[in-house]
């Protein structure tokens, strides 16, 4: 760009002076117009010496020279061209200023003499930036919440009844023993076997774990795999509520350290369409994260157990985040890392339909489930 068309402006800042070059369109157009006028004047034909100096006795005519056909003169043609150039140039400049061809989003460029950083706010780049921020936020949710998520192993006698397979707490990779001879042998020896696995999470740093009641149902022994510990920890049942499908377990830290705990959030503030994150142990694949949206709220569902007993659940959250057998009892988190639900059920015949007990129900239930304990800051 010609420096004659630039206007130098010095800006004083608190740190150091910054020089900004601004394009002066009005001066440039005026110079162009003056140049065009000079060209037009140079093309003017010289004036006649006199009225009688026509070469034909002074009668002012051109003798036998025929008259030129009437039409646009060279001057008018050049003038039209120059006017058109001015118009097109002006329109091009205005379209650039108004960003008529840049998707409707202004592109701002900031240049400094010291750094030369440039920033573009084009629509596509803005969208990509927002998407990157969302991805980074979801990744950070997993990093912060994952240490507080545990895997729960349910050991019991195989002949005992198990929960409905509509729930996601049992299944895994062939943990169920369907061979009658193997069942009979286990019954004779009375040795507990692995009935299934589920998920839970610390909600209190003193070792209190929240999970589903059906994850620990009929267990004779419970073991909890905690991140950072090589061996599973023995767990005891503090209290449980089959109607709400909630249970509280307690483990003791071998080294006396506190456990990382998740914060129970407010599910009433969650909106349909909000991003949610589920962390659990589906089919024995520990610490698996799935992502989806909150599909619906206040869902009532009825579960029929293997013994024909119906369990009715109300006010459930519905999500399309993948919840598979083994995810039951795990946290459903918002993008702030707060627990807004406990993953509870999944219909094996459906896709993208999972349910979670809302935090509003959890908060009320914990008051009763923890009654008589010495836990702090629930």
C-alpha positions as a printed Julia matrix, in Angstrom:
378×3 Matrix{Float64}:
   0.0     0.0     0.0
   1.31    3.44   -0.87
   2.49    5.25    2.21
   1.06    8.51    0.78
  -2.38    7.07    1.39
  -1.62    6.29    5.0
  -2.16    8.56    7.94
   0.21    8.07   10.82
  -1.34    8.34   14.27
   0.66    8.08   17.5
  -1.21    6.63   20.43
   0.12    6.98   23.94
  -0.55    4.07   26.24
   0.39    3.26   29.8
   3.13    0.87   28.65
   4.76    2.14   25.45
   3.75    4.2    22.4
   1.97    2.35   19.63
   1.89    3.54   16.01
  -1.23    2.74   14.01
  -1.43    3.28   10.24
  -4.92    4.13    9.08
  -5.98    4.13    5.42
  -7.29    7.57    4.39
  -9.82    6.87    1.65
 -11.06   10.48    1.21
  -7.58   11.87    0.45
  -6.89    9.04   -1.96
 -10.14    9.59   -3.94
  -9.53   13.35   -4.11
  -6.06   12.74   -5.54
  -7.47   10.32   -8.11
 -10.11   12.84   -9.2
  -7.51   15.61   -9.58
  -5.34   13.32  -11.7
  -8.28   12.43  -13.93
  -9.13   16.13  -14.48
  -5.56   16.87  -15.52
  -5.74   14.06  -18.07
  -9.02   15.42  -19.47
  -7.62   18.96  -19.82
  -4.6    17.6   -21.66
  -6.95   16.02  -24.22
  -8.75   19.35  -25.01
  -8.25   20.38  -28.75
  -6.47   23.73  -29.31
  -8.79   26.71  -29.9
  -9.14   28.17  -33.48
  -7.04   31.19  -34.43
 -10.07   33.12  -35.65
 -13.42   32.79  -37.24
 -12.05   33.57  -40.71
  -9.13   31.13  -40.54
 -11.11   28.2   -41.82
  -9.21   27.61  -45.08
 -12.16   28.7   -47.2
 -12.08   32.45  -47.56
 -12.79   33.2   -43.98
 -16.36   31.97  -44.04
 -15.75   29.8   -41.04
 -16.32   26.53  -42.89
 -13.86   23.78  -43.68
 -14.22   24.02  -47.48
 -14.82   20.73  -49.17
 -13.75   18.68  -46.08
 -16.77   16.65  -45.07
 -18.19   17.05  -41.55
 -17.29   14.31  -39.07
 -20.14   12.05  -38.11
 -21.73   13.01  -34.85
 -21.08   10.62  -31.94
 -19.36   10.33  -28.6
 -16.05   12.12  -28.53
 -12.88   10.62  -27.13
 -13.15   13.0   -24.24
 -16.62   11.84  -23.27
 -15.57    8.19  -23.58
 -12.55    8.69  -21.35
 -14.64   10.69  -18.9
 -17.21    7.91  -18.74
 -14.48    5.37  -18.13
 -12.93    7.45  -15.38
 -16.29    8.04  -13.7
 -16.98    4.32  -13.83
 -13.59    3.6   -12.31
 -14.34    6.01   -9.48
 -17.74    4.39   -8.85
 -16.39    0.83   -8.92
 -13.44    1.78   -6.72
 -15.73    3.48   -4.23
 -18.09    0.51   -4.11
 -15.18   -1.89   -3.63
 -13.84    0.2    -0.78
 -17.26    0.42    0.91
 -17.92   -3.32    0.55
 -14.59   -3.99    2.18
 -15.36   -1.6     5.05
 -18.84   -3.07    5.57
 -17.67   -6.68    5.11
 -20.46   -7.37    2.62
 -18.66  -10.47    1.33
 -17.17  -11.82    4.58
 -20.14  -13.68    6.03
 -21.54  -10.76    7.97
 -18.85  -10.86   10.65
 -16.36   -8.06   10.9
 -12.74   -9.02   10.81
 -10.67   -6.91   13.12
  -6.93   -6.69   12.8
  -4.9    -5.07   15.51
  -1.28   -4.33   14.79
   1.3    -2.9    17.14
   4.8    -1.69   16.49
   6.18   -3.79   19.33
   4.54   -7.19   18.83
   2.67   -7.43   15.58
  -0.04   -9.77   16.96
  -3.1   -10.22   14.76
  -6.51  -11.4    15.9
  -9.31  -12.52   13.59
 -12.93  -12.78   14.71
 -14.27  -14.51   11.65
 -17.43  -16.57   12.28
 -15.82  -19.91   11.44
 -12.89  -19.31   13.76
 -15.23  -18.2    16.53
 -17.26  -21.41   16.24
 -14.1   -23.51   16.3
 -12.89  -21.64   19.36
 -16.18  -22.27   21.2
 -16.05  -25.98   20.3
 -12.49  -26.21   21.55
 -13.49  -24.57   24.84
 -16.33  -27.09   25.3
 -14.0   -30.02   24.6
 -11.44  -28.67   27.04
 -14.11  -28.15   29.7
 -15.43  -31.72   29.35
 -11.91  -33.13   29.5
 -11.22  -31.21   32.69
 -14.45  -32.58   34.23
 -13.17  -36.13   33.75
  -9.7   -35.31   35.08
 -11.12  -33.76   38.26
 -13.96  -36.24   38.9
 -12.35  -39.55   37.92
 -10.24  -40.03   41.12
 -13.46  -40.0    43.18
 -15.2   -42.7    41.08
 -14.85  -46.3    42.3
 -15.69  -49.79   41.07
 -17.81  -51.95   43.38
 -17.63  -55.75   43.34
 -20.61  -57.68   44.71
 -19.8   -61.12   46.09
 -22.6   -63.43   47.12
 -24.18  -66.85   46.81
 -25.2   -67.55   43.23
 -28.58  -69.03   44.15
 -29.76  -65.72   45.54
 -32.0   -63.52   43.4
 -30.42  -60.76   41.37
 -31.73  -57.45   40.19
 -33.57  -56.83   36.95
 -31.34  -56.62   33.89
 -33.04  -53.38   33.0
 -30.68  -51.88   35.54
 -27.08  -51.34   34.59
 -25.4   -52.77   37.66
 -24.93  -56.39   36.75
 -23.73  -58.26   33.75
 -20.11  -57.69   32.87
 -18.26  -60.3    30.86
 -19.88  -63.55   31.89
 -19.78  -63.11   35.66
 -23.13  -64.88   35.97
 -22.78  -68.61   36.42
 -25.7   -70.31   34.69
 -24.37  -73.88   34.85
 -26.59  -75.74   37.41
 -23.7   -78.01   38.43
 -21.49  -75.02   39.17
 -24.31  -73.39   41.13
 -24.82  -76.55   43.16
 -21.13  -76.76   43.98
 -21.06  -73.15   45.13
 -24.12  -73.71   47.29
 -22.48  -76.69   48.98
 -19.24  -74.85   49.66
 -21.03  -71.6    50.56
 -18.22  -69.68   48.97
 -19.2   -66.23   47.73
 -18.73  -65.62   44.03
 -18.56  -62.43   42.03
 -22.2   -61.66   41.27
 -21.56  -58.49   39.36
 -19.9   -55.09   39.33
 -21.18  -51.57   39.58
 -19.99  -48.04   40.16
 -20.03  -45.58   43.03
 -18.37  -42.32   44.02
 -17.08  -40.6    47.13
 -19.35  -37.81   48.25
 -17.47  -37.34   51.51
 -13.72  -37.34   52.05
 -14.05  -39.6    55.12
 -14.7   -42.6    52.88
 -18.47  -42.5    52.3
 -19.58  -43.79   48.9
 -22.93  -43.34   47.18
 -24.21  -46.01   44.79
 -27.39  -47.82   43.74
 -29.09  -50.23   46.11
 -29.35  -52.89   43.42
 -25.55  -52.8    42.99
 -25.03  -54.08   46.54
 -28.24  -56.15   46.89
 -27.85  -59.67   48.35
 -24.11  -59.2    48.82
 -22.26  -61.15   51.47
 -19.08  -59.25   50.76
 -18.33  -55.92   49.05
 -14.98  -54.84   47.7
 -14.21  -51.41   46.3
 -11.46  -50.61   43.82
 -10.22  -47.1    44.56
  -7.87  -45.2    42.22
  -4.39  -45.01   43.72
  -4.67  -48.23   45.74
  -3.24  -51.51   44.52
  -5.67  -53.73   46.42
  -9.49  -53.44   46.71
 -10.81  -52.07   49.99
 -13.44  -53.85   52.07
 -16.69  -51.89   52.29
 -19.56  -51.97   54.75
 -23.15  -50.88   54.1
 -24.06  -47.81   56.12
 -27.66  -47.7    54.96
 -29.77  -48.34   51.86
 -33.2   -47.54   50.44
 -34.6   -50.02   47.91
 -37.5   -47.73   47.0
 -35.14  -44.95   45.96
 -32.46  -47.42   44.77
 -29.76  -45.66   46.78
 -27.16  -47.0    49.19
 -24.28  -45.57   51.2
 -21.07  -47.55   51.75
 -18.05  -46.86   53.95
 -14.39  -47.71   53.36
 -11.37  -46.93   55.52
  -8.17  -45.51   54.08
  -5.2   -47.81   54.79
  -2.82  -44.86   54.97
  -5.14  -42.53   56.83
  -5.44  -40.09   53.89
  -8.64  -38.36   52.91
 -10.45  -39.47   49.78
 -11.3   -37.12   46.9
 -15.01  -36.3    46.97
 -17.51  -34.98   44.45
 -19.91  -32.13   45.13
 -23.63  -32.78   44.86
 -25.07  -30.09   42.57
 -28.56  -28.77   41.89
 -30.44  -30.8    39.28
 -33.3   -28.29   39.31
 -30.97  -25.76   37.66
 -30.04  -28.18   34.86
 -31.72  -27.51   31.52
 -32.73  -29.9    28.79
 -29.96  -29.84   26.19
 -27.17  -29.21   28.72
 -24.02  -31.27   28.28
 -23.66  -34.1    30.81
 -20.84  -36.55   31.54
 -21.23  -40.1    32.86
 -18.3   -41.96   34.43
 -18.49  -45.66   35.29
 -17.3   -49.2    34.72
 -19.41  -50.66   31.91
 -18.84  -54.39   31.39
 -15.8   -54.28   33.62
 -14.09  -51.56   31.57
 -13.08  -49.35   34.45
 -13.27  -45.57   34.46
 -15.06  -45.07   31.17
 -16.41  -41.64   30.29
 -19.39  -41.06   28.02
 -20.81  -37.7    26.99
 -24.32  -36.64   25.98
 -27.03  -34.15   26.75
 -29.82  -33.99   29.28
 -32.71  -35.37   27.2
 -35.6   -34.91   29.63
 -36.53  -34.37   33.27
 -39.23  -35.7    35.6
 -39.42  -39.09   33.88
 -41.51  -41.76   35.7
 -40.57  -45.37   34.92
 -41.62  -48.76   36.29
 -39.15  -51.64   36.62
 -40.33  -55.24   36.92
 -37.86  -57.44   38.75
 -37.17  -61.08   38.07
 -39.51  -62.02   40.91
 -42.32  -60.02   39.31
 -42.13  -57.19   41.81
 -42.69  -53.74   40.31
 -40.56  -50.79   41.34
 -41.8   -47.33   40.43
 -39.38  -44.46   40.1
 -40.32  -40.84   39.59
 -38.6   -37.57   38.75
 -35.75  -39.31   36.91
 -33.38  -37.53   34.56
 -33.15  -38.92   31.03
 -29.91  -38.73   29.06
 -28.48  -40.03   25.8
 -25.02  -40.46   27.34
 -24.24  -44.17   27.04
 -25.08  -46.03   30.26
 -24.37  -49.77   30.12
 -24.33  -52.63   32.65
 -21.69  -51.66   35.18
 -22.44  -47.92   35.01
 -25.11  -48.11   37.72
 -24.3   -46.01   40.76
 -21.88  -43.78   38.87
 -22.16  -40.0    38.77
 -23.9   -37.96   36.09
 -22.01  -34.67   36.02
 -22.6   -31.22   34.6
 -19.82  -29.23   32.92
 -18.83  -27.76   36.31
 -18.04  -31.25   37.63
 -21.02  -31.31   40.0
 -23.12  -34.44   40.47
 -26.63  -33.79   39.17
 -27.68  -37.44   39.16
 -26.78  -41.07   39.94
 -26.91  -43.31   36.87
 -29.51  -45.96   37.52
 -31.15  -47.74   34.64
 -30.8   -48.51   30.97
 -33.22  -50.33   28.72
 -31.31  -52.95   26.72
 -33.85  -52.68   23.88
 -33.4   -48.94   23.48
 -30.53  -46.82   22.28
 -29.59  -43.47   23.73
 -32.04  -43.76   26.64
 -30.57  -43.83   30.14
 -31.93  -42.67   33.48
 -30.44  -41.12   36.6
 -31.75  -40.28   40.04
 -31.73  -36.47   40.3
 -29.59  -34.63   42.82
 -32.72  -33.11   44.37
 -33.8   -36.61   45.45
 -30.26  -37.54   46.51
 -29.88  -34.57   48.84
 -33.07  -35.42   50.74
 -32.21  -39.14   50.88
 -28.69  -38.58   52.21
 -30.04  -36.83   55.27
 -31.86  -40.03   56.28
 -29.25  -42.49   54.99
 -26.51  -40.76   56.97
 -28.52  -40.35   60.17
 -26.47  -41.48   63.16
 -23.11  -41.27   61.4
 -20.25  -39.01   62.33
 -19.6   -37.86   58.74
 -18.67  -34.22   58.31
 -19.84  -31.64   55.76
 -22.24  -33.81   53.79
